[in-house]
């Protein structure tokens, strides 16, 4: 497995190499092959270019890059609307069988890379970085190389309140000389 240090080093080279790319049709496939290489993955082993997919409407479409069950990527020429690319990817995803639906959608125009975590099911929730920022944000794409990104959310208010109440009870019982293993066992049972 490739190390995080190697990923970052490759990402630096990648961002420098692609800083002037502009045309979707002439460069997108090489861009994605090299993007996967940053993460130590041979794209051919996991994803296909121009994969025929049924849109929700029933018509065929061609996903720029498709990795069954993981990713759909849509690419545009520099400066084109990434929202359109996202809508296109969503149309492709909607027509797929449940097991083939992607967990992630990535759209790019070379200069910007936007990732949507479809598993989170928050509409239009994405993270966007510039190509220049890519080396500092490779963790966004960790799923490609098998590294997972964890999101920690704030503690539920109910859990906070329960912890405070248990703490208060602990203090009261301790003051009344109820301590040691008996106190700990009692609090664990209540919890």
PDB file of N, CA, C and O in Angstrom, residues 97-135:
ATOM      1  N   UNK A  97     -28.290   0.227 -11.142  1.00  0.00           N
ATOM      2  CA  UNK A  97     -28.771  -0.699 -10.122  1.00  0.00           C
ATOM      3  C   UNK A  97     -28.181  -0.275  -8.788  1.00  0.00           C
ATOM      4  O   UNK A  97     -27.086   0.298  -8.729  1.00  0.00           O
ATOM      5  N   UNK A  98     -28.871  -0.577  -7.716  1.00  0.00           N
ATOM      6  CA  UNK A  98     -28.448  -0.129  -6.386  1.00  0.00           C
ATOM      7  C   UNK A  98     -27.003  -0.525  -6.078  1.00  0.00           C
ATOM      8  O   UNK A  98     -26.232   0.267  -5.564  1.00  0.00           O
ATOM      9  N   UNK A  99     -26.617  -1.744  -6.411  1.00  0.00           N
ATOM     10  CA  UNK A  99     -25.265  -2.214  -6.089  1.00  0.00           C
ATOM     11  C   UNK A  99     -24.180  -1.483  -6.882  1.00  0.00           C
ATOM     12  O   UNK A  99     -23.022  -1.472  -6.494  1.00  0.00           O
ATOM     13  N   UNK A 100     -24.554  -0.887  -8.022  1.00  0.00           N
ATOM     14  CA  UNK A 100     -23.588  -0.196  -8.871  1.00  0.00           C
ATOM     15  C   UNK A 100     -23.523   1.316  -8.625  1.00  0.00           C
ATOM     16  O   UNK A 100     -22.649   1.993  -9.154  1.00  0.00           O
ATOM     17  N   UNK A 101     -24.460   1.844  -7.849  1.00  0.00           N
ATOM     18  CA  UNK A 101     -24.496   3.288  -7.601  1.00  0.00           C
ATOM     19  C   UNK A 101     -23.205   3.736  -6.909  1.00  0.00           C
ATOM     20  O   UNK A 101     -22.708   3.068  -6.015  1.00  0.00           O
ATOM     21  N   UNK A 102     -22.698   4.887  -7.310  1.00  0.00           N
ATOM     22  CA  UNK A 102     -21.439   5.363  -6.720  1.00  0.00           C
ATOM     23  C   UNK A 102     -21.623   5.916  -5.312  1.00  0.00           C
ATOM     24  O   UNK A 102     -22.688   6.427  -4.967  1.00  0.00           O
ATOM     25  N   UNK A 103     -20.567   5.815  -4.536  1.00  0.00           N
ATOM     26  CA  UNK A 103     -20.529   6.441  -3.213  1.00  0.00           C
ATOM     27  C   UNK A 103     -20.052   7.886  -3.347  1.00  0.00           C
ATOM     28  O   UNK A 103     -20.300   8.711  -2.482  1.00  0.00           O
ATOM     29  N   UNK A 104     -19.329   8.150  -4.440  1.00  0.00           N
ATOM     30  CA  UNK A 104     -18.763   9.478  -4.659  1.00  0.00           C
ATOM     31  C   UNK A 104     -18.986   9.923  -6.094  1.00  0.00           C
ATOM     32  O   UNK A 104     -19.009   9.107  -7.009  1.00  0.00           O
ATOM     33  N   UNK A 105     -19.123  11.229  -6.260  1.00  0.00           N
ATOM     34  CA  UNK A 105     -19.132  11.853  -7.582  1.00  0.00           C
ATOM     35  C   UNK A 105     -18.026  12.902  -7.546  1.00  0.00           C
ATOM     36  O   UNK A 105     -17.944  13.689  -6.607  1.00  0.00           O
ATOM     37  N   UNK A 106     -17.178  12.860  -8.562  1.00  0.00           N
ATOM     38  CA  UNK A 106     -16.140  13.883  -8.695  1.00  0.00           C
ATOM     39  C   UNK A 106     -16.344  14.573 -10.032  1.00  0.00           C
ATOM     40  O   UNK A 106     -16.544  13.913 -11.052  1.00  0.00           O
ATOM     41  N   UNK A 107     -16.303  15.883 -10.011  1.00  0.00           N
ATOM     42  CA  UNK A 107     -16.356  16.664 -11.243  1.00  0.00           C
ATOM     43  C   UNK A 107     -15.143  17.580 -11.269  1.00  0.00           C
ATOM     44  O   UNK A 107     -14.671  18.032 -10.220  1.00  0.00           O
ATOM     45  N   UNK A 108     -14.639  17.836 -12.462  1.00  0.00           N
ATOM     46  CA  UNK A 108     -13.441  18.669 -12.576  1.00  0.00           C
ATOM     47  C   UNK A 108     -13.416  19.395 -13.910  1.00  0.00           C
ATOM     48  O   UNK A 108     -13.980  18.924 -14.902  1.00  0.00           O
ATOM     49  N   UNK A 109     -12.735  20.536 -13.899  1.00  0.00           N
ATOM     50  CA  UNK A 109     -12.456  21.267 -15.135  1.00  0.00           C
ATOM     51  C   UNK A 109     -10.942  21.505 -15.245  1.00  0.00           C
ATOM     52  O   UNK A 109     -10.504  22.487 -15.809  1.00  0.00           O
ATOM     53  N   UNK A 110     -10.161  20.607 -14.680  1.00  0.00           N
ATOM     54  CA  UNK A 110      -8.704  20.686 -14.556  1.00  0.00           C
ATOM     55  C   UNK A 110      -8.299  21.638 -13.429  1.00  0.00           C
ATOM     56  O   UNK A 110      -7.520  21.272 -12.577  1.00  0.00           O
ATOM     57  N   UNK A 111      -8.819  22.855 -13.438  1.00  0.00           N
ATOM     58  CA  UNK A 111      -8.445  23.845 -12.435  1.00  0.00           C
ATOM     59  C   UNK A 111      -9.113  23.599 -11.088  1.00  0.00           C
ATOM     60  O   UNK A 111      -8.526  23.862 -10.046  1.00  0.00           O
ATOM     61  N   UNK A 112     -10.338  23.109 -11.108  1.00  0.00           N
ATOM     62  CA  UNK A 112     -11.094  22.834  -9.881  1.00  0.00           C
ATOM     63  C   UNK A 112     -11.491  21.364  -9.845  1.00  0.00           C
ATOM     64  O   UNK A 112     -11.821  20.773 -10.880  1.00  0.00           O
ATOM     65  N   UNK A 113     -11.468  20.817  -8.654  1.00  0.00           N
ATOM     66  CA  UNK A 113     -11.919  19.444  -8.441  1.00  0.00           C
ATOM     67  C   UNK A 113     -12.940  19.496  -7.324  1.00  0.00           C
ATOM     68  O   UNK A 113     -12.662  20.021  -6.243  1.00  0.00           O
ATOM     69  N   UNK A 114     -14.098  18.969  -7.597  1.00  0.00           N
ATOM     70  CA  UNK A 114     -15.192  18.984  -6.628  1.00  0.00           C
ATOM     71  C   UNK A 114     -15.589  17.540  -6.335  1.00  0.00           C
ATOM     72  O   UNK A 114     -15.780  16.757  -7.252  1.00  0.00           O
ATOM     73  N   UNK A 115     -15.719  17.207  -5.057  1.00  0.00           N
ATOM     74  CA  UNK A 115     -16.117  15.854  -4.670  1.00  0.00           C
ATOM     75  C   UNK A 115     -17.399  15.914  -3.850  1.00  0.00           C
ATOM     76  O   UNK A 115     -17.536  16.718  -2.935  1.00  0.00           O
ATOM     77  N   UNK A 116     -18.322  15.043  -4.235  1.00  0.00           N
ATOM     78  CA  UNK A 116     -19.595  14.884  -3.533  1.00  0.00           C
ATOM     79  C   UNK A 116     -19.575  13.508  -2.874  1.00  0.00           C
ATOM     80  O   UNK A 116     -19.295  12.518  -3.533  1.00  0.00           O
ATOM     81  N   UNK A 117     -19.881  13.452  -1.599  1.00  0.00           N
ATOM     82  CA  UNK A 117     -20.003  12.185  -0.883  1.00  0.00           C
ATOM     83  C   UNK A 117     -21.464  11.791  -0.935  1.00  0.00           C
ATOM     84  O   UNK A 117     -22.272  12.260  -0.141  1.00  0.00           O
ATOM     85  N   UNK A 118     -21.817  10.946  -1.899  1.00  0.00           N
ATOM     86  CA  UNK A 118     -23.205  10.577  -2.135  1.00  0.00           C
ATOM     87  C   UNK A 118     -23.790   9.812  -0.949  1.00  0.00           C
ATOM     88  O   UNK A 118     -24.973   9.898  -0.660  1.00  0.00           O
ATOM     89  N   UNK A 119     -22.933   9.095  -0.223  1.00  0.00           N
ATOM     90  CA  UNK A 119     -23.399   8.332   0.940  1.00  0.00           C
ATOM     91  C   UNK A 119     -24.018   9.246   1.987  1.00  0.00           C
ATOM     92  O   UNK A 119     -24.913   8.844   2.707  1.00  0.00           O
ATOM     93  N   UNK A 120     -23.521  10.459   2.089  1.00  0.00           N
ATOM     94  CA  UNK A 120     -24.012  11.398   3.094  1.00  0.00           C
ATOM     95  C   UNK A 120     -25.426  11.888   2.783  1.00  0.00           C
ATOM     96  O   UNK A 120     -26.104  12.401   3.647  1.00  0.00           O
ATOM     97  N   UNK A 121     -25.844  11.758   1.538  1.00  0.00           N
ATOM     98  CA  UNK A 121     -27.190  12.102   1.085  1.00  0.00           C
ATOM     99  C   UNK A 121     -27.592  13.533   1.416  1.00  0.00           C
ATOM    100  O   UNK A 121     -28.748  13.823   1.713  1.00  0.00           O
ATOM    101  N   UNK A 122     -26.640  14.431   1.382  1.00  0.00           N
ATOM    102  CA  UNK A 122     -26.950  15.838   1.545  1.00  0.00           C
ATOM    103  C   UNK A 122     -26.884  16.461   0.163  1.00  0.00           C
ATOM    104  O   UNK A 122     -25.817  16.542  -0.432  1.00  0.00           O
ATOM    105  N   UNK A 123     -27.997  16.889  -0.337  1.00  0.00           N
ATOM    106  CA  UNK A 123     -28.057  17.414  -1.692  1.00  0.00           C
ATOM    107  C   UNK A 123     -27.130  18.614  -1.856  1.00  0.00           C
ATOM    108  O   UNK A 123     -27.110  19.521  -1.038  1.00  0.00           O
ATOM    109  N   UNK A 124     -26.382  18.591  -2.929  1.00  0.00           N
ATOM    110  CA  UNK A 124     -25.451  19.661  -3.281  1.00  0.00           C
ATOM    111  C   UNK A 124     -24.393  19.926  -2.207  1.00  0.00           C
ATOM    112  O   UNK A 124     -23.852  21.020  -2.126  1.00  0.00           O
ATOM    113  N   UNK A 125     -24.103  18.944  -1.376  1.00  0.00           N
ATOM    114  CA  UNK A 125     -23.059  19.087  -0.365  1.00  0.00           C
ATOM    115  C   UNK A 125     -21.765  18.555  -0.971  1.00  0.00           C
ATOM    116  O   UNK A 125     -21.674  17.393  -1.320  1.00  0.00           O
ATOM    117  N   UNK A 126     -20.776  19.436  -1.110  1.00  0.00           N
ATOM    118  CA  UNK A 126     -19.533  19.032  -1.745  1.00  0.00           C
ATOM    119  C   UNK A 126     -18.370  19.804  -1.152  1.00  0.00           C
ATOM    120  O   UNK A 126     -18.551  20.788  -0.446  1.00  0.00           O
ATOM    121  N   UNK A 127     -17.192  19.323  -1.467  1.00  0.00           N
ATOM    122  CA  UNK A 127     -15.968  20.047  -1.145  1.00  0.00           C
ATOM    123  C   UNK A 127     -15.280  20.329  -2.465  1.00  0.00           C
ATOM    124  O   UNK A 127     -15.156  19.442  -3.308  1.00  0.00           O
ATOM    125  N   UNK A 128     -14.852  21.559  -2.633  1.00  0.00           N
ATOM    126  CA  UNK A 128     -14.188  21.954  -3.869  1.00  0.00           C
ATOM    127  C   UNK A 128     -12.810  22.499  -3.542  1.00  0.00           C
ATOM    128  O   UNK A 128     -12.650  23.292  -2.625  1.00  0.00           O
ATOM    129  N   UNK A 129     -11.840  22.029  -4.304  1.00  0.00           N
ATOM    130  CA  UNK A 129     -10.473  22.517  -4.159  1.00  0.00           C
ATOM    131  C   UNK A 129      -9.940  22.900  -5.532  1.00  0.00           C
ATOM    132  O   UNK A 129     -10.424  22.419  -6.553  1.00  0.00           O
ATOM    133  N   UNK A 130      -8.945  23.747  -5.517  1.00  0.00           N
ATOM    134  CA  UNK A 130      -8.260  24.053  -6.774  1.00  0.00           C
ATOM    135  C   UNK A 130      -7.198  22.979  -6.987  1.00  0.00           C
ATOM    136  O   UNK A 130      -6.792  22.294  -6.046  1.00  0.00           O
ATOM    137  N   UNK A 131      -6.748  22.855  -8.196  1.00  0.00           N
ATOM    138  CA  UNK A 131      -5.685  21.893  -8.506  1.00  0.00           C
ATOM    139  C   UNK A 131      -4.452  22.202  -7.663  1.00  0.00           C
ATOM    140  O   UNK A 131      -3.793  21.288  -7.166  1.00  0.00           O
ATOM    141  N   UNK A 132      -4.179  23.466  -7.450  1.00  0.00           N
ATOM    142  CA  UNK A 132      -3.035  23.891  -6.640  1.00  0.00           C
ATOM    143  C   UNK A 132      -3.163  23.397  -5.192  1.00  0.00           C
ATOM    144  O   UNK A 132      -2.174  23.095  -4.544  1.00  0.00           O
ATOM    145  N   UNK A 133      -4.397  23.301  -4.692  1.00  0.00           N
ATOM    146  CA  UNK A 133      -4.646  22.862  -3.313  1.00  0.00           C
ATOM    147  C   UNK A 133      -4.681  21.337  -3.164  1.00  0.00           C
ATOM    148  O   UNK A 133      -4.735  20.824  -2.047  1.00  0.00           O
ATOM    149  N   UNK A 134      -4.660  20.639  -4.272  1.00  0.00           N
ATOM    150  CA  UNK A 134      -4.789  19.182  -4.252  1.00  0.00           C
ATOM    151  C   UNK A 134      -3.800  18.487  -3.310  1.00  0.00           C
ATOM    152  O   UNK A 134      -4.212  17.640  -2.510  1.00  0.00           O
ATOM    153  N   UNK A 135      -2.497  18.828  -3.349  1.00  0.00           N
ATOM    154  CA  UNK A 135      -1.559  18.115  -2.464  1.00  0.00           C
ATOM    155  C   UNK A 135      -1.903  18.232  -0.972  1.00  0.00           C
ATOM    156  O   UNK A 135      -1.608  17.320  -0.198  1.00  0.00           O
TER     157      UNK A 135
END
